[in-house]
Coordinates of C-alpha atoms in Angstrom, one line a residue:
Chain A
M1 CA 33.7 27.0 4.3
Y2 CA 33.2 23.3 5.6
T3 CA 29.6 21.9 5.0
M4 CA 28.0 18.7 6.5
N5 CA 27.5 15.6 3.9
A6 CA 23.3 15.1 4.2
L7 CA 24.8 11.7 3.2
Q8 CA 27.9 9.7 3.8
T9 CA 28.7 6.0 3.0
E10 CA 31.4 3.9 3.1
N11 CA 32.5 0.9 1.2
L12 CA 29.0 0.0 2.5
S13 CA 28.2 -3.4 1.0
K14 CA 24.8 -5.8 1.1
Q15 CA 23.8 -9.5 0.7
Y16 CA 21.0 -11.0 0.4
R17 CA 20.9 -14.1 1.6
S18 CA 18.6 -17.3 0.0
G19 CA 17.5 -20.4 -0.1
A20 CA 16.7 -23.6 2.5
F21 CA 18.9 -22.1 5.1
K22 CA 19.6 -18.9 4.0
K23 CA 23.3 -20.5 1.8
Y24 CA 23.3 -18.5 -1.2
N25 CA 24.6 -15.0 -0.7
I26 CA 23.4 -12.8 -3.9
P27 CA 25.3 -9.0 -3.6
A28 CA 23.4 -6.5 -4.2
L29 CA 25.7 -4.1 -3.4
D30 CA 29.4 -3.7 -3.0
K31 CA 32.2 -0.9 -0.5
V32 CA 29.3 2.0 -2.0
S33 CA 30.5 4.7 -1.0
L34 CA 29.5 8.2 -2.0
E35 CA 28.7 11.7 -0.4
V36 CA 25.5 14.2 -1.1
G37 CA 26.2 17.7 -0.5
E38 CA 23.8 19.5 1.8
G39 CA 21.1 20.8 -0.8
E40 CA 22.5 18.4 -3.4
I41 CA 19.7 16.8 -5.4
F42 CA 21.8 13.9 -5.9
G43 CA 19.8 10.8 -9.1
L44 CA 20.9 7.9 -8.7
L45 CA 20.9 5.5 -12.2
G46 CA 20.9 2.0 -12.9
P47 CA 19.5 -0.7 -14.5
N48 CA 17.1 -2.8 -13.0
G49 CA 17.8 -4.8 -10.0
A50 CA 21.6 -2.5 -9.7
G51 CA 21.2 -1.6 -6.2
K52 CA 19.1 1.9 -6.3
T53 CA 15.9 0.4 -4.3
T54 CA 18.4 -1.8 -1.7
F55 CA 20.8 1.7 -0.4
I56 CA 17.8 4.7 -0.1
K57 CA 16.6 1.1 2.1
I58 CA 19.4 0.3 3.8
M59 CA 19.9 4.7 5.0
L60 CA 16.3 4.2 6.3
S61 CA 17.3 1.5 7.9
I62 CA 14.7 -0.7 6.1
V63 CA 17.7 -3.7 5.0
H64 CA 20.3 -3.7 7.5
A65 CA 24.3 -3.6 5.5
T66 CA 25.7 -6.8 6.0
S67 CA 29.1 -4.1 6.5
G68 CA 30.1 -0.3 6.0
K69 CA 29.2 2.6 7.1
A70 CA 26.8 4.6 6.7
E71 CA 25.8 8.6 8.1
I72 CA 23.3 11.2 7.7
F73 CA 23.7 14.5 8.8
G74 CA 27.2 12.9 10.3
Q75 CA 24.9 10.5 12.3
S76 CA 24.7 6.6 12.1
I77 CA 21.9 5.7 10.1
K78 CA 21.0 3.5 13.5
I79 CA 20.0 6.6 15.7
R80 CA 16.7 6.6 15.0
S81 CA 16.1 9.8 15.1
V82 CA 18.3 10.2 12.2
R83 CA 14.9 9.6 10.3
E84 CA 13.3 12.3 11.3
L85 CA 15.7 14.3 9.6
C86 CA 14.2 11.6 6.2
G87 CA 11.7 11.8 4.1
Y88 CA 11.1 9.1 1.9
L89 CA 8.2 7.9 -1.3
P90 CA 8.6 4.6 -2.0
E91 CA 8.6 2.4 -5.2
N92 CA 5.6 0.8 -4.9
H93 CA 3.8 2.3 -1.3
R94 CA 1.0 1.1 -0.8
Y95 CA -2.0 3.2 1.7
P96 CA -4.4 1.9 3.9
Q97 CA -7.8 2.3 2.0
F98 CA -9.7 3.1 4.1
L99 CA -8.5 6.3 4.5
H100 CA -9.0 9.0 2.4
G101 CA -6.2 11.2 1.4
L102 CA -5.7 14.2 4.7
D103 CA -6.4 10.9 7.2
T104 CA -3.7 9.4 5.6
L105 CA -1.4 13.0 6.1
L106 CA -2.5 12.6 9.0
F107 CA -1.6 9.5 9.7
F108 CA 1.6 9.5 8.5
G109 CA 2.3 12.8 9.8
R110 CA 1.5 10.9 13.9
L111 CA 4.0 8.4 13.2
N112 CA 6.4 11.4 12.5
G113 CA 6.1 13.1 15.4
L114 CA 4.0 15.6 14.7
S115 CA 1.2 17.4 17.0
E116 CA -2.5 17.9 16.4
S117 CA -1.9 21.1 15.9
E118 CA 0.8 21.0 13.5
L119 CA -0.4 18.3 11.6
R120 CA -3.8 19.5 10.0
P121 CA -2.5 23.2 8.9
R122 CA 0.5 20.4 7.3
A123 CA -1.6 18.0 5.5
Q124 CA -3.8 20.7 4.8
T125 CA -0.6 23.2 3.4
L126 CA 1.3 19.9 1.1
L127 CA -2.5 18.3 -0.7
E128 CA -2.7 21.7 -2.0
T129 CA 1.3 22.1 -3.1
V130 CA 0.5 18.4 -4.7
G131 CA -2.4 19.5 -6.1
L132 CA -4.7 17.6 -4.3
V133 CA -7.2 19.4 -2.7
Q134 CA -10.9 18.2 -3.6
W135 CA -9.5 14.9 -3.9
A136 CA -9.2 15.3 0.2
K137 CA -11.8 13.7 1.5
V138 CA -12.2 10.1 -1.4
K139 CA -11.2 7.1 0.2
T140 CA -7.0 6.9 -0.8
K141 CA -8.8 3.3 -3.2
K142 CA -10.0 5.6 -5.5
Y143 CA -7.5 7.7 -6.3
S144 CA -5.2 6.9 -10.2
K145 CA -2.0 5.4 -10.2
G146 CA -0.4 9.6 -10.5
M147 CA -2.6 10.8 -7.3
L148 CA -1.4 8.4 -4.8
Q149 CA 2.1 8.8 -6.5
R150 CA 1.3 13.4 -5.7
L151 CA 0.1 12.2 -2.0
G152 CA 3.5 10.0 -1.3
L153 CA 4.5 12.9 -2.2
A154 CA 3.0 14.7 0.4
Q155 CA 3.3 12.0 2.3
A156 CA 7.1 12.3 2.9
L157 CA 6.9 16.0 3.1
M158 CA 5.3 16.0 6.1
N159 CA 7.7 16.1 8.5
N160 CA 9.7 18.8 6.9
P161 CA 12.5 16.6 5.7
K162 CA 16.8 17.5 5.2
L163 CA 16.9 15.2 3.3
L164 CA 13.9 14.4 1.3
F165 CA 14.5 10.3 -0.7
L166 CA 12.6 9.6 -3.9
D167 CA 12.5 6.3 -5.5
E168 CA 11.2 6.9 -8.6
P169 CA 8.4 10.4 -8.3
T170 CA 6.6 10.9 -10.9
D171 CA 6.1 7.0 -12.5
G172 CA 2.5 7.1 -13.4
V173 CA 2.6 10.4 -13.8
D174 CA 1.5 12.2 -17.3
P175 CA 3.9 15.1 -18.2
V176 CA 2.0 17.6 -16.3
G177 CA 2.4 16.1 -13.6
R178 CA 5.8 15.8 -13.8
K179 CA 6.9 18.6 -15.0
E180 CA 4.9 20.0 -11.8
I181 CA 6.6 17.3 -9.5
R182 CA 10.2 18.6 -10.9
D183 CA 9.1 22.8 -10.3
L184 CA 8.5 21.5 -6.5
L185 CA 11.4 19.9 -6.4
I186 CA 13.6 22.8 -7.6
G187 CA 11.5 24.8 -5.0
L188 CA 12.4 22.4 -2.3
K189 CA 16.6 22.2 -3.2
S190 CA 15.7 26.5 -3.2
Q191 CA 14.1 26.6 0.8
G192 CA 18.4 24.0 1.4
T193 CA 16.0 20.2 1.1
T194 CA 18.8 17.6 0.2
I195 CA 17.9 15.3 -2.4
F196 CA 18.7 12.0 -3.1
L197 CA 16.2 11.1 -6.5
N198 CA 16.2 7.1 -7.4
S199 CA 15.3 7.3 -11.2
H200 CA 15.3 5.0 -14.7
L201 CA 13.6 8.3 -16.4
L202 CA 17.1 10.2 -17.3
S203 CA 15.8 12.7 -19.2
E204 CA 15.0 13.8 -16.5
V205 CA 17.2 13.2 -13.9
E206 CA 19.3 15.1 -16.4
L207 CA 17.0 18.2 -15.8
I208 CA 16.8 19.5 -11.9
S209 CA 20.6 16.4 -10.8
D210 CA 22.8 18.8 -9.6
R211 CA 25.1 15.6 -9.2
V212 CA 24.4 11.6 -10.4
A213 CA 26.2 7.9 -9.5
I214 CA 25.9 5.8 -11.7
L215 CA 25.4 2.1 -9.7
N216 CA 25.6 -0.9 -12.1
K217 CA 25.7 -5.0 -10.5
G218 CA 26.0 -3.0 -6.7
K219 CA 28.9 -0.7 -7.2
V220 CA 29.6 3.3 -8.9
I221 CA 30.7 2.8 -11.8
R222 CA 30.3 7.3 -12.3
T223 CA 30.1 9.7 -9.9
G224 CA 29.8 13.6 -11.4
T225 CA 28.6 16.3 -12.5
V226 CA 25.8 15.7 -14.9
A227 CA 28.1 18.1 -17.1
E228 CA 31.0 16.2 -16.5
I229 CA 29.5 12.9 -17.8
T230 CA 27.6 14.1 -20.6
S231 CA 30.6 16.1 -22.2
Q232 CA 33.2 13.1 -22.3
K233 CA 33.4 13.6 -26.7
L234 CA 32.5 16.5 -28.4
S235 CA 30.0 16.1 -31.3
Y236 CA 29.3 19.0 -34.0
T237 CA 27.1 19.1 -37.1
I238 CA 28.7 21.4 -39.4
Q239 CA 26.1 22.2 -42.0
L240 CA 28.1 23.0 -45.3
S241 CA 27.2 25.5 -48.1
S242 CA 28.5 23.5 -51.4
H243 CA 29.5 19.7 -51.7
L244 CA 32.7 18.2 -49.6
P245 CA 35.5 16.6 -52.2
L246 CA 36.2 13.2 -52.0
A247 CA 39.8 13.2 -51.1
L248 CA 38.7 16.0 -47.6
E249 CA 36.4 13.4 -46.7
E250 CA 38.9 11.0 -47.0
R251 CA 41.2 12.5 -44.4
F252 CA 38.3 13.8 -42.3
K253 CA 37.8 9.6 -42.0
S254 CA 41.0 9.6 -41.0
S255 CA 42.3 12.1 -38.2
L256 CA 38.7 11.9 -36.8
P257 CA 37.4 9.9 -33.3
A258 CA 33.7 9.8 -35.2
F259 CA 32.8 11.0 -38.7
S260 CA 29.9 11.3 -40.8
Y261 CA 28.2 13.1 -44.2
T262 CA 25.2 13.4 -46.0
D263 CA 23.9 16.0 -47.9
N264 CA 26.1 18.7 -47.1
R265 CA 25.8 17.7 -43.4
L266 CA 29.1 17.0 -41.7
D267 CA 28.5 14.8 -38.5
I268 CA 31.9 14.5 -36.1
S269 CA 33.2 14.2 -33.2
L270 CA 36.2 15.5 -31.3
N271 CA 38.7 14.7 -29.1
D272 CA 38.8 17.7 -27.3
K273 CA 37.9 21.4 -28.4
T274 CA 40.5 22.9 -30.3
D275 CA 40.4 19.6 -33.0
L276 CA 38.0 21.6 -34.3
N277 CA 39.9 24.8 -35.8
P278 CA 42.1 22.2 -37.7
V279 CA 38.4 20.8 -39.3
I280 CA 37.3 24.2 -40.2
D281 CA 40.7 25.4 -41.1
A282 CA 41.1 22.4 -43.8
L283 CA 36.7 23.2 -45.3
R284 CA 37.7 27.1 -45.9
T285 CA 41.2 26.7 -47.5
A286 CA 38.8 24.0 -49.6
G287 CA 36.1 27.0 -50.3
I288 CA 33.8 25.6 -48.9
G289 CA 31.5 27.6 -47.3
I290 CA 29.7 27.4 -43.0
D291 CA 25.8 27.2 -43.3
G292 CA 25.9 26.7 -39.6
M293 CA 27.2 24.8 -36.9
T294 CA 26.0 23.7 -33.7
Q295 CA 27.6 21.6 -30.4
Q296 CA 25.7 18.2 -29.6
K297 CA 26.3 17.0 -26.6
A298 CA 25.3 13.4 -25.9
S299 CA 22.3 12.9 -23.4
L300 CA 22.8 10.5 -20.5
E301 CA 20.5 8.1 -22.0
D302 CA 23.1 7.8 -24.1
Y303 CA 26.2 7.8 -22.1
F304 CA 24.3 5.8 -19.2
I305 CA 23.7 2.8 -21.9
K306 CA 27.2 3.0 -23.0
L307 CA 28.5 2.7 -19.7
V308 CA 26.6 0.1 -18.4
Q309 CA 26.7 -1.8 -21.6
G310 CA 30.4 -1.5 -21.7
E311 CA 30.4 -2.6 -17.4
N312 CA 28.5 -5.9 -18.4
N313 CA 30.0 -6.8 -21.5
K314 CA 33.7 -6.3 -18.8
Chain B
M1 CA 2.7 10.2 20.9
R2 CA 4.3 7.8 17.3
F3 CA 3.0 4.8 19.0
W4 CA 0.0 6.3 19.6
G5 CA -0.6 7.1 16.2
M6 CA 0.4 3.7 15.2
F7 CA -2.1 2.2 18.2
R8 CA -4.9 4.3 17.6
F9 CA -4.6 3.7 13.3
T10 CA -4.5 -0.4 13.9
V11 CA -8.3 0.1 15.7
L12 CA -9.2 2.3 13.7
E13 CA -8.5 -0.4 11.1
T14 CA -10.0 -3.3 12.8
V15 CA -12.8 -1.6 12.9
R16 CA -13.4 -0.8 9.8
K17 CA -11.9 -4.3 8.7
G18 CA -15.0 -6.6 6.8
T19 CA -14.7 -9.4 8.8
L20 CA -15.1 -7.3 12.1
I21 CA -18.2 -5.8 10.6
F22 CA -19.7 -8.7 10.2
Y23 CA -19.0 -9.6 13.6
F24 CA -20.3 -6.6 14.9
G25 CA -23.7 -7.7 12.9
I26 CA -23.5 -10.9 14.6
A27 CA -23.3 -9.7 18.4
T28 CA -25.9 -7.3 17.4
L29 CA -28.6 -9.7 15.6
T30 CA -27.3 -12.1 18.8
L31 CA -27.7 -8.7 21.0
L32 CA -31.6 -8.6 20.5
L33 CA -32.4 -12.3 19.0
L34 CA -31.6 -12.5 23.1
A35 CA -33.2 -9.0 24.3
F36 CA -37.4 -10.3 22.3
G37 CA -35.9 -14.1 23.2
I38 CA -35.6 -14.2 27.3
T39 CA -39.2 -13.2 29.6
R40 CA -40.0 -13.2 33.5
S41 CA -43.2 -14.8 33.9
P42 CA -45.5 -11.8 34.7
N43 CA -47.2 -14.4 37.2
D44 CA -43.5 -16.6 38.8
P45 CA -41.0 -14.3 39.1
E46 CA -39.1 -18.5 39.4
L47 CA -40.0 -18.5 35.9
I48 CA -38.2 -17.4 32.7
T49 CA -38.4 -18.3 29.8
M50 CA -35.7 -18.1 26.8
F51 CA -37.1 -19.0 23.0
G52 CA -39.8 -20.8 24.4
I53 CA -38.4 -22.5 26.6
P54 CA -39.6 -22.1 30.0
F55 CA -36.4 -22.0 33.4
G56 CA -38.0 -22.2 36.7
G57 CA -37.1 -23.0 40.1
K58 CA -33.2 -23.7 41.0
A59 CA -31.1 -24.6 38.3
M60 CA -28.6 -26.8 40.6
G61 CA -27.5 -26.9 43.7
N62 CA -27.7 -22.9 45.1
L63 CA -27.1 -21.8 41.5
G64 CA -29.7 -19.5 40.3
L65 CA -31.0 -19.1 37.4
V66 CA -29.9 -16.3 35.7
E67 CA -26.3 -16.9 36.5
F68 CA -27.5 -20.0 35.2
L69 CA -27.7 -19.2 32.0
L70 CA -25.0 -16.3 31.8
Y71 CA -23.1 -19.4 32.8
M72 CA -23.6 -21.2 29.8
L73 CA -24.6 -18.4 27.8
H74 CA -20.1 -17.3 28.1
H75 CA -19.4 -21.0 28.3
Q76 CA -20.6 -21.3 24.2
S77 CA -19.9 -18.3 23.6
V78 CA -16.3 -17.5 23.5
Q79 CA -14.9 -19.7 21.7
F80 CA -17.0 -18.4 19.1
I81 CA -16.0 -15.0 19.8
L82 CA -12.7 -15.6 19.5
L83 CA -12.9 -18.2 16.6
L84 CA -14.1 -14.8 15.2
G85 CA -11.9 -12.9 16.5
I86 CA -8.9 -14.1 15.1
F87 CA -10.5 -14.5 11.5
G88 CA -10.8 -10.3 11.8
V89 CA -7.2 -9.0 13.1
S90 CA -5.2 -12.2 11.8
G91 CA -4.5 -10.4 9.2
L92 CA -2.8 -7.5 10.6
I93 CA 0.6 -8.6 10.7
P94 CA 0.8 -9.3 7.1
D95 CA -1.0 -6.4 6.3
M96 CA 1.9 -4.5 7.7
L97 CA 4.6 -6.5 6.2
E98 CA 3.6 -5.8 2.2
K99 CA 5.7 -4.1 0.6
G100 CA 5.0 -0.7 -0.1
T101 CA 3.5 -0.9 3.7
I102 CA 6.4 -1.8 6.0
D103 CA 8.6 0.8 3.4
L104 CA 6.3 3.5 4.9
F105 CA 6.5 2.7 8.2
L106 CA 9.8 1.4 8.8
S107 CA 11.0 4.6 7.6
K108 CA 9.3 7.0 10.3
P109 CA 11.7 7.8 13.4
L110 CA 9.7 4.6 15.0
T111 CA 12.3 2.0 17.0
R112 CA 10.8 -1.7 15.4
M113 CA 9.8 -2.5 19.2
E114 CA 7.0 0.1 19.0
L115 CA 6.2 -0.7 15.3
L116 CA 5.0 -4.3 16.4
L117 CA 3.9 -3.4 20.1
S118 CA 1.7 -0.5 18.9
R119 CA 0.4 -2.5 15.6
S120 CA 0.0 -6.0 17.7
L121 CA -2.6 -4.1 20.5
G122 CA -3.8 -1.9 18.6
A123 CA -5.5 -5.5 17.1
T124 CA -6.0 -6.7 20.3
A125 CA -7.6 -2.9 21.8
G126 CA -10.0 -3.2 17.5
I127 CA -10.9 -7.1 20.0
G128 CA -10.9 -5.7 22.7
L129 CA -14.2 -3.2 21.7
N130 CA -16.2 -5.9 19.8
L131 CA -16.2 -7.8 23.2
F132 CA -17.6 -5.5 25.3
Y133 CA -19.8 -4.0 23.4
F134 CA -21.7 -8.3 23.5
F135 CA -20.3 -8.3 27.2
I136 CA -22.3 -4.9 27.9
G137 CA -25.0 -5.8 25.7
V138 CA -26.0 -9.3 26.8
W139 CA -25.7 -7.8 30.2
A140 CA -27.8 -4.9 29.8
V141 CA -30.5 -7.4 28.0
F142 CA -30.3 -9.5 30.7
G143 CA -30.4 -6.8 33.6
L144 CA -32.8 -4.7 31.1
K145 CA -35.6 -7.3 30.9
L146 CA -35.1 -10.0 34.7
G147 CA -33.4 -6.7 36.3
V148 CA -30.6 -8.7 37.5
W149 CA -27.8 -6.9 37.0
H150 CA -25.2 -9.1 37.4
W151 CA -21.6 -8.5 37.1
A152 CA -19.4 -10.9 37.8
F153 CA -20.5 -11.6 34.1
L154 CA -18.7 -7.7 33.0
S155 CA -16.0 -9.1 34.5
S156 CA -15.6 -11.9 32.9
F157 CA -14.6 -9.9 29.4
I158 CA -11.8 -8.3 32.0
Y159 CA -10.6 -12.3 31.4
V160 CA -12.2 -13.2 27.9
F161 CA -10.3 -10.6 26.8
F162 CA -6.9 -10.8 28.4
A163 CA -7.1 -14.1 26.9
F164 CA -7.4 -12.6 24.0
A165 CA -4.5 -10.9 24.2
C166 CA -2.1 -13.8 25.3
F167 CA -3.4 -15.1 21.8
Y168 CA -2.7 -12.8 19.4
S169 CA 1.3 -13.0 20.5
V170 CA 1.4 -16.7 19.3
V171 CA -0.9 -14.7 16.1
T172 CA 1.3 -12.6 16.2
V173 CA 5.0 -14.2 16.3
V174 CA 2.8 -16.6 13.4
G175 CA 2.2 -13.7 10.8
L176 CA 5.8 -12.4 11.2
I177 CA 7.1 -15.5 10.5
T178 CA 4.6 -16.7 7.6
R179 CA 4.0 -13.0 6.0
S180 CA 0.3 -14.3 4.7
T181 CA -3.0 -13.8 6.2
G182 CA -3.6 -17.9 5.4
F183 CA -1.3 -19.6 6.5
T184 CA -1.5 -17.2 10.2
I185 CA -5.8 -18.1 10.2
L186 CA -4.7 -21.7 9.5
I187 CA -2.4 -21.7 12.3
S188 CA -3.6 -20.3 15.2
F189 CA -7.7 -21.8 14.7
C190 CA -4.0 -24.6 14.6
F191 CA -3.1 -23.5 17.8
L192 CA -6.8 -23.8 19.7
F193 CA -7.2 -27.0 19.7
I194 CA -3.4 -27.9 20.6
S195 CA -4.4 -25.9 23.4
W196 CA -7.4 -27.6 24.4
G197 CA -5.4 -30.3 23.2
L198 CA -3.0 -29.7 26.0
D199 CA -4.6 -28.9 28.7
A200 CA -6.7 -31.5 28.8
R201 CA -3.3 -33.6 27.9
E202 CA -3.7 -36.1 31.1
H203 CA -5.8 -37.7 29.3
G204 CA -6.1 -37.7 25.9
L205 CA -2.3 -36.5 24.2
Y206 CA -0.9 -38.5 27.3
L207 CA -1.8 -41.5 26.1
L208 CA -0.8 -41.6 23.1
W209 CA 2.3 -42.8 24.0
N210 CA 3.8 -43.7 27.2
N211 CA 6.3 -42.1 27.4
I212 CA 8.1 -39.7 30.1
V213 CA 10.4 -37.3 28.0
Y214 CA 6.7 -37.4 25.4
H215 CA 4.9 -35.9 28.6
R216 CA 7.8 -33.2 29.8
L217 CA 7.7 -31.7 26.0
L218 CA 3.6 -31.2 26.5
D219 CA 4.5 -30.6 29.5
A220 CA 7.0 -27.2 28.3
L221 CA 4.8 -26.8 25.9
Y222 CA 1.6 -25.9 27.7
Y223 CA 3.7 -23.8 29.2
L224 CA 5.0 -22.3 26.9
T225 CA 1.9 -21.1 25.4
P226 CA -0.9 -19.2 25.9
Q227 CA -3.1 -21.5 28.3
L228 CA -5.7 -20.2 25.8
N229 CA -8.9 -23.4 26.8
A230 CA -7.8 -23.0 30.3
M231 CA -8.7 -19.3 30.5
L232 CA -11.6 -19.5 29.6
E233 CA -12.8 -22.1 31.2
N234 CA -11.9 -19.7 34.4
S235 CA -13.5 -16.6 32.5
S236 CA -16.7 -18.6 32.6
R237 CA -16.2 -20.4 36.6
V238 CA -16.0 -16.2 37.8
I239 CA -20.1 -15.5 36.8
I240 CA -20.9 -18.9 39.7
K241 CA -20.0 -19.1 42.8
T242 CA -20.0 -22.9 43.8
A243 CA -18.9 -26.2 41.1
L244 CA -22.1 -26.8 38.9
F245 CA -20.9 -30.5 39.0
P246 CA -18.6 -32.8 40.8
G247 CA -15.5 -33.0 40.1
M248 CA -15.0 -28.9 39.1
L249 CA -12.7 -26.2 39.8
D250 CA -13.2 -23.3 41.8
F251 CA -11.5 -20.2 39.6
T252 CA -8.1 -20.0 39.3
I253 CA -5.3 -17.1 38.9
M254 CA -2.6 -19.3 37.3
P255 CA -3.4 -19.9 33.8
F256 CA -3.5 -16.7 33.1
L257 CA 0.2 -16.0 34.9
C258 CA 1.6 -18.3 32.5
S259 CA 0.3 -17.2 30.0
L260 CA 1.6 -13.5 30.7
G261 CA 4.8 -15.4 31.2
S262 CA 4.1 -16.9 28.1
A263 CA 2.3 -13.8 25.6
V264 CA 5.6 -11.7 26.6
L265 CA 8.2 -14.3 25.9
M266 CA 6.1 -14.8 22.6
Y267 CA 6.5 -10.8 22.0
A268 CA 9.9 -10.6 23.4
L269 CA 10.4 -14.2 20.6
S270 CA 8.3 -11.5 17.5
I271 CA 11.0 -8.1 18.3
W272 CA 13.9 -10.1 17.6
Y273 CA 12.6 -11.9 15.0
F274 CA 11.5 -8.4 13.5
S275 CA 14.3 -6.7 13.8
R276 CA 16.9 -9.0 12.1
Q277 CA 14.7 -8.6 9.5
D278 CA 15.5 -6.6 5.9
F279 CA 11.9 -5.4 4.0

């Protein structure tokens, strides 16, 4: 069955111009091609300055692309009505300090084209959803960073968007708040909302994203599901019941990609799952009992750091 | 809906900005001073006392005393009101362009033209509210205290408001290019002085260099930018029907028409520039 991509880019590039007479080109994105399916939670990862925010800004026409093609639900991003389908929480958002929380939502709802009859019930519901009902009539200048972040999320949801762009949505939010935001995003996904997430908190991206892309120096260097990305190498910890003979230790050292042994604990890495059987066979042949065995998965963070460092050293 | 949403928000912002509240305070104080300071003598209806100074008879030629007082008040206050107004709303465009604010606005389904125009017109309307408050206040004080309901004075509000609206097109361009409130205020104030200089160029700036190219350049600048001084002068002339002094010209609509053209040009330039920018 054909499903439309929520977001699609083809060779999207952006070069900022700087200096006197704008003669210096600063590349921000370099031929980025991405596809995000409808209803997905997609995480865009990358170190600072990788081009993550620029990518989102291009999608929302805040920044103009230098070249390439970008579409949202099959329509060019240059069409104004495309933005009716989108919600956006920017990284460093500023809200009018003379408005209170409820008025802020009403104002942004009006900018989204909501009718007066729709505005108030929608704003009230969202204030409840993000836990700011009691702060509805308090001016935003009195809000904490975490509260502003929640208000920002409510603002982004005012038009009930089909595609939600979030740039560091949990920035400044406490762990409980983060969990609530994660649950909210999972709830939105279950309702069919596509979520495009920029975050440097990789553990969070790992928890909720269906697919991720890693961006470095404006280029996509890896795309895939979190499982695909993190299970590149299989690592196991085997707890032995007795001491490992030296001969066997030497054999493992020479044959396995990674090996360490301390206090009857064996940490090994394998290229393939089938390579595990010869290791267990060798232990049994040597008469060594196995008390326990666990598979260690590399975290997204581990993989990300290795990948980006590797790319930077090229 | 979206356009009006931003327009409404900007008007609200101008009203709630501290400087405009300050302006409101000054206007109220001026009105109260006028209300207590102006009295007509119960014995001689031709005698008006203003802050203890008696004025009597015809002011000049056929010009009535109340008209003269209103003209002088108008003439002296509009430039000052304009300066305060600029100080109050010059920051609205640079504020909109601040990181974190502009991202939110541009992500909404508004065109950049709608966004800029709703913002600029909102700022102009905000100043308009304050101006109207002052004008209707003075008009009411003169009506209640002296029994003269001078409609021409009240109607001059429209011309002053129009002058401000044209002037704000310059503020918009400057705000967009500099993205700084301080610079916008500074350059806007400079433009006020330049406008005075250009208006009287034949008696001032022309004499600095007797060169035809230079003179035509000054002329071009005069006609390409809002003719602020000429508009304000003419808005004062709406109040009086006769010339106050020999050589004084009658009211003319030309500066308003030329300024409308230059304001359209300025806004077209602003929209073109704003549409090309990355934020």
